[in-house]
Amino acid sequence: MTFAVLVFPGSNCDMDCHHVLSNVLRQPVDYVFHHETDLSKFDCVVIPGGFSYGDYLRCGAVARFSPVMQAVQDHVAAGKLVIGICNGFQVLLEAGLLPGAMVRNDCQRFVCKYVNLRTESTDTPFTRRINKDAVLRIPVAHGEGCYYADEQTLRELKEKDQVVFRYVSPEGVVTPEANPNGSVENIAGICNAERNVLGMMPHPERCSEDLLTSVDGRSIFESLLAGSV
Amino acid sequence: MAKVEVTIQLKPSLMDAQGVTINKALHNLGYNEVKGVRIGKFVELEIDGDKPADIEVRVREMCEKLLANPIIEDYQVNVAAGNPALEVREPRTAHATKPRVEDWRGFHMSVSEYEALDWKERGNLHAEFQQLHGDWIEQQMQERGAKWILVVEGAVIAFGLSWQDCPNSLELGEQCLQSQKMHWLFEKLLCIEETAWSPLSEGDCYPTISLEIVGNNPSVSVQLTADFDSGSNATLVGESTLRLAGLLPSRLMLIQTASHLGRTFQYASLPLSVLVTDESGNRQVGEVDGAIVYGWEGSPFTSINPRREALVGRNFLLSLPACIELDGITRHTRITKVSSG
């Protein structure tokens, strides 16, 4: 499976993603810069975390209009895979590729810590190797990760099983204390109705090696590969 | 060159974490009179062009696409700001400009074109006029002391000093069809006071009333459990409820917009025959002015109580009229007397 890692001015998790995909999962990976317009040779596009365009105006608002994002739209329309992590999730929301929006953390702080995620849907290419309700330990690092969607959008997300991850207690229970940023219904990650686009605030690329405290992030990338054979 | 100011704010329904923090900081400084802070963005644009209406349309487009995120933010565009070279609409007070034909696509609209639009588009059209010519509308109402005005081709052809004589959507629709000219109704805002609108928490509930809405043919009716809200002077029912019950006239309905809890909604006004039965079994049918809300399920009225079927306000109580006892002990509503009883 060939991966593209997008690079915007201000991306800072691009090298981590590249490292995990190439050195841990042994897959072909290329960096693709924001001004490029062709993604046709890739199977999966990773939009990494960071502060694209300095988070000016709103997180992801400017990146959304860079030339490569038109190519991402075409890539999605062709049914190919996209995963947006942290700032990448924000870019996908601003681009309208995922529903809802992101606002500032309700606690007003930049939150950087490990959180527990419950896998709500395993019917996606990103989670098919994970057991339903499995709790993953994956770190977050963001200031604007409070997911918001109006009632109707929320209803649709749930009806179509698009909520992929929720913030939970270590025991796997949705509680207000487990919610690091005030996201509506503890939502940490969602996919689109066609199930080929995933956006999540936590960083699976930061916990995919034995050397680090958790390897839970790797199961997401391994799920992707499991479908490519 | 025109200077345009845009202000962008989080929608009122969203918690503004920055505002909350600054509110606290002001209290720490001793400014205890501060009761709320909301923080937004201010954007100043320098733009080539000399027609304010055109500039405004373009800037609104910029807001929708980039400057604001309409899912979470509202914005205001002010073309006037500090630009004496440019002839612009005066802010409120002074002489508001009469709506110009080229300003608004609704002027050129034939009745059949309007009929081809769906409810959302009809509502948008009404909102667009209000947005472009809000100052003018307000001035017209103020000059006449009117509660509502009726505008045809940019001129006020009728107005009313009370809501009692305000034509409903059905009557207006008939006037449009007869004259083949679009009639636009603008009212002083549908008054929904925001009292007691904190989310329903445990131990909190809305008083309800059972009622039946009946058609001209009494065998056609729909039974509803409505939330009773004395803070509202309007009675609101979802459009689909009435349509599915066969109670909605198929004839042309003019659709208007208003806002509640900071969100816009689309509605048509229509008299409803409402039947209630008191505890002695007396039945009373009364005519209540209803606001038929389109997209009820996504409307602000169901955001607090998603199970809500309808909302009855003071006009229900007064038009019917009925004597109602709200019993907080048993949490039941008793209709103790209707006027015929």
CSV table of N, CA and C in Angstrom, one decimal, chain B residues 64-127:
chain,number,residue,atom,x,y,z
B,64,GLU,N,-18.7,33.0,3.9
B,64,GLU,CA,-19.2,31.6,3.9
B,64,GLU,C,-18.0,30.6,3.5
B,65,LYS,N,-17.1,31.1,2.6
B,65,LYS,CA,-16.1,30.2,2.2
B,65,LYS,C,-14.9,30.1,3.1
B,66,LEU,N,-14.5,31.2,3.6
B,66,LEU,CA,-13.2,31.2,4.3
B,66,LEU,C,-13.2,31.9,5.7
B,67,LEU,N,-13.7,33.2,5.7
B,67,LEU,CA,-13.5,34.0,6.9
B,67,LEU,C,-14.2,33.4,8.1
B,68,ALA,N,-15.4,32.8,7.9
B,68,ALA,CA,-16.1,32.3,9.0
B,68,ALA,C,-16.4,30.8,8.7
B,69,ASN,N,-16.7,30.0,9.7
B,69,ASN,CA,-17.1,28.7,9.6
B,69,ASN,C,-18.6,28.6,10.0
B,70,PRO,N,-19.5,28.6,9.0
B,70,PRO,CA,-20.9,28.8,9.3
B,70,PRO,C,-21.5,27.7,10.2
B,71,ILE,N,-20.8,26.6,10.4
B,71,ILE,CA,-21.3,25.6,11.3
B,71,ILE,C,-21.2,26.1,12.8
B,72,ILE,N,-20.2,26.9,13.1
B,72,ILE,CA,-20.0,27.3,14.5
B,72,ILE,C,-20.0,28.9,14.6
B,73,GLU,N,-20.0,29.6,13.5
B,73,GLU,CA,-19.8,31.1,13.7
B,73,GLU,C,-20.9,31.9,12.9
B,74,ASP,N,-21.3,33.0,13.5
B,74,ASP,CA,-22.1,34.0,12.8
B,74,ASP,C,-21.2,35.2,12.4
B,75,TYR,N,-21.6,35.9,11.3
B,75,TYR,CA,-20.7,37.0,10.9
B,75,TYR,C,-21.6,38.2,10.6
B,76,GLN,N,-21.0,39.4,10.7
B,76,GLN,CA,-21.7,40.6,10.2
B,76,GLN,C,-20.8,41.4,9.3
B,77,VAL,N,-21.3,41.9,8.2
B,77,VAL,CA,-20.6,42.6,7.3
B,77,VAL,C,-21.0,44.1,7.3
B,78,ASN,N,-20.0,45.0,7.4
B,78,ASN,CA,-20.3,46.4,7.4
B,78,ASN,C,-19.5,47.1,6.3
B,79,VAL,N,-20.2,47.5,5.3
B,79,VAL,CA,-19.5,48.1,4.1
B,79,VAL,C,-19.2,49.6,4.4
B,80,ALA,N,-19.9,50.1,5.3
B,80,ALA,CA,-19.8,51.6,5.5
B,80,ALA,C,-18.5,52.0,6.0
B,81,ALA,N,-18.0,51.3,7.0
B,81,ALA,CA,-16.9,51.8,7.9
B,81,ALA,C,-15.9,52.7,7.3
B,82,GLY,N,-15.9,53.9,7.8
B,82,GLY,CA,-14.8,54.9,7.6
B,82,GLY,C,-14.4,55.1,6.2
B,83,ASN,N,-15.4,55.3,5.3
B,83,ASN,CA,-15.1,55.4,3.9
B,83,ASN,C,-16.0,56.5,3.3
B,84,PRO,N,-15.6,57.7,3.5
B,84,PRO,CA,-16.5,58.8,3.0
B,84,PRO,C,-16.7,58.8,1.5
B,85,ALA,N,-15.7,58.3,0.8
B,85,ALA,CA,-15.7,58.4,-0.7
B,85,ALA,C,-16.9,57.5,-1.2
B,86,LEU,N,-17.2,56.6,-0.4
B,86,LEU,CA,-18.2,55.6,-1.0
B,86,LEU,C,-19.6,55.9,-0.5
B,87,GLU,N,-20.6,55.9,-1.3
B,87,GLU,CA,-21.9,56.1,-0.9
B,87,GLU,C,-22.5,54.8,-0.4
B,88,VAL,N,-22.9,54.9,0.9
B,88,VAL,CA,-23.3,53.6,1.5
B,88,VAL,C,-24.6,53.8,2.2
B,89,ARG,N,-25.1,52.6,2.6
B,89,ARG,CA,-26.3,52.6,3.4
B,89,ARG,C,-26.0,53.2,4.8
B,90,GLU,N,-26.8,54.1,5.2
B,90,GLU,CA,-26.6,54.7,6.5
B,90,GLU,C,-26.9,53.7,7.6
B,91,PRO,N,-26.2,53.7,8.7
B,91,PRO,CA,-26.6,52.8,9.8
B,91,PRO,C,-28.0,53.3,10.4
B,92,ARG,N,-28.7,52.3,10.9
B,92,ARG,CA,-30.1,52.6,11.5
B,92,ARG,C,-30.5,54.0,11.5
B,93,THR,N,-31.0,54.6,12.5
B,93,THR,CA,-31.5,56.0,12.6
B,93,THR,C,-31.8,56.7,11.4
B,94,ALA,N,-30.8,57.3,10.7
B,94,ALA,CA,-31.0,58.3,9.6
B,94,ALA,C,-31.9,57.7,8.5
B,95,HIS,N,-31.9,58.3,7.3
B,95,HIS,CA,-32.7,57.9,6.2
B,95,HIS,C,-32.2,56.6,5.7
B,96,ALA,N,-33.0,55.6,5.8
B,96,ALA,CA,-32.7,54.3,5.2
B,96,ALA,C,-33.1,54.3,3.8
B,97,THR,N,-32.2,53.7,2.9
B,97,THR,CA,-32.5,53.8,1.5
B,97,THR,C,-33.6,52.8,1.1
B,98,LYS,N,-34.4,53.3,0.2
B,98,LYS,CA,-35.5,52.5,-0.3
B,98,LYS,C,-34.9,51.3,-1.1
B,99,PRO,N,-35.5,50.1,-1.0
B,99,PRO,CA,-34.9,49.0,-1.7
B,99,PRO,C,-34.8,49.2,-3.2
B,100,ARG,N,-33.7,48.9,-3.8
B,100,ARG,CA,-33.6,49.1,-5.2
B,100,ARG,C,-33.8,47.8,-5.9
B,101,VAL,N,-34.4,47.9,-7.1
B,101,VAL,CA,-34.7,46.7,-7.8
B,101,VAL,C,-33.5,45.8,-8.0
B,102,GLU,N,-32.3,46.4,-8.4
B,102,GLU,CA,-31.1,45.7,-8.7
B,102,GLU,C,-30.5,45.0,-7.5
B,103,ASP,N,-31.0,45.5,-6.3
B,103,ASP,CA,-30.4,44.9,-5.1
B,103,ASP,C,-30.8,43.5,-4.7
B,104,TRP,N,-32.0,43.1,-5.3
B,104,TRP,CA,-32.6,42.0,-4.7
B,104,TRP,C,-33.3,41.1,-5.8
B,105,ARG,N,-32.9,39.9,-5.8
B,105,ARG,CA,-33.5,39.0,-6.9
B,105,ARG,C,-35.0,38.8,-6.7
B,106,GLY,N,-35.5,38.9,-5.5
B,106,GLY,CA,-36.9,38.7,-5.2
B,106,GLY,C,-37.8,39.6,-6.0
B,107,PHE,N,-37.3,40.8,-6.4
B,107,PHE,CA,-38.1,41.8,-7.1
B,107,PHE,C,-38.5,41.3,-8.5
B,108,HIS,N,-37.6,40.5,-9.0
B,108,HIS,CA,-37.9,40.1,-10.4
B,108,HIS,C,-38.6,38.8,-10.4
B,109,MET,N,-39.0,38.3,-9.3
B,109,MET,CA,-39.5,36.9,-9.2
B,109,MET,C,-41.0,36.9,-9.5
B,110,SER,N,-41.4,36.0,-10.4
B,110,SER,CA,-42.8,35.8,-10.7
B,110,SER,C,-43.3,34.8,-9.7
B,111,VAL,N,-44.7,34.8,-9.5
B,111,VAL,CA,-45.3,34.0,-8.6
B,111,VAL,C,-45.0,32.5,-8.9
B,112,SER,N,-45.0,32.2,-10.2
B,112,SER,CA,-44.7,30.8,-10.5
B,112,SER,C,-43.3,30.4,-10.2
B,113,GLU,N,-42.4,31.3,-10.4
B,113,GLU,CA,-41.0,31.0,-10.0
B,113,GLU,C,-40.9,30.7,-8.5
B,114,TYR,N,-41.6,31.5,-7.7
B,114,TYR,CA,-41.6,31.4,-6.3
B,114,TYR,C,-42.1,30.0,-5.9
B,115,GLU,N,-43.2,29.6,-6.6
B,115,GLU,CA,-43.8,28.3,-6.3
B,115,GLU,C,-42.9,27.2,-6.5
B,116,ALA,N,-42.0,27.4,-7.5
B,116,ALA,CA,-41.1,26.3,-7.8
B,116,ALA,C,-40.0,26.1,-6.7
B,117,LEU,N,-39.9,27.0,-5.8
B,117,LEU,CA,-38.8,26.9,-4.8
B,117,LEU,C,-39.3,26.0,-3.6
B,118,ASP,N,-38.3,25.4,-3.0
B,118,ASP,CA,-38.7,24.6,-1.8
B,118,ASP,C,-38.7,25.6,-0.6
B,119,TRP,N,-39.1,25.0,0.6
B,119,TRP,CA,-39.3,25.9,1.7
B,119,TRP,C,-38.1,26.6,2.2
B,120,LYS,N,-37.0,25.9,2.0
B,120,LYS,CA,-35.7,26.5,2.5
B,120,LYS,C,-35.3,27.7,1.7
B,121,GLU,N,-35.5,27.6,0.3
B,121,GLU,CA,-35.2,28.7,-0.6
B,121,GLU,C,-36.1,29.8,-0.4
B,122,ARG,N,-37.4,29.5,-0.1
B,122,ARG,CA,-38.4,30.6,0.1
B,122,ARG,C,-38.0,31.4,1.4
B,123,GLY,N,-37.6,30.6,2.4
B,123,GLY,CA,-37.2,31.2,3.7
B,123,GLY,C,-35.9,32.1,3.5
B,124,ASN,N,-35.0,31.6,2.7
B,124,ASN,CA,-33.8,32.3,2.4
B,124,ASN,C,-34.0,33.6,1.8
B,125,LEU,N,-35.0,33.6,0.8
B,125,LEU,CA,-35.4,34.8,0.1
B,125,LEU,C,-35.9,35.9,1.1
B,126,HIS,N,-36.7,35.4,2.0
B,126,HIS,CA,-37.3,36.4,2.9
B,126,HIS,C,-36.2,36.9,3.8
B,127,ALA,N,-35.3,36.0,4.3
B,127,ALA,CA,-34.2,36.4,5.1
B,127,ALA,C,-33.2,37.4,4.4
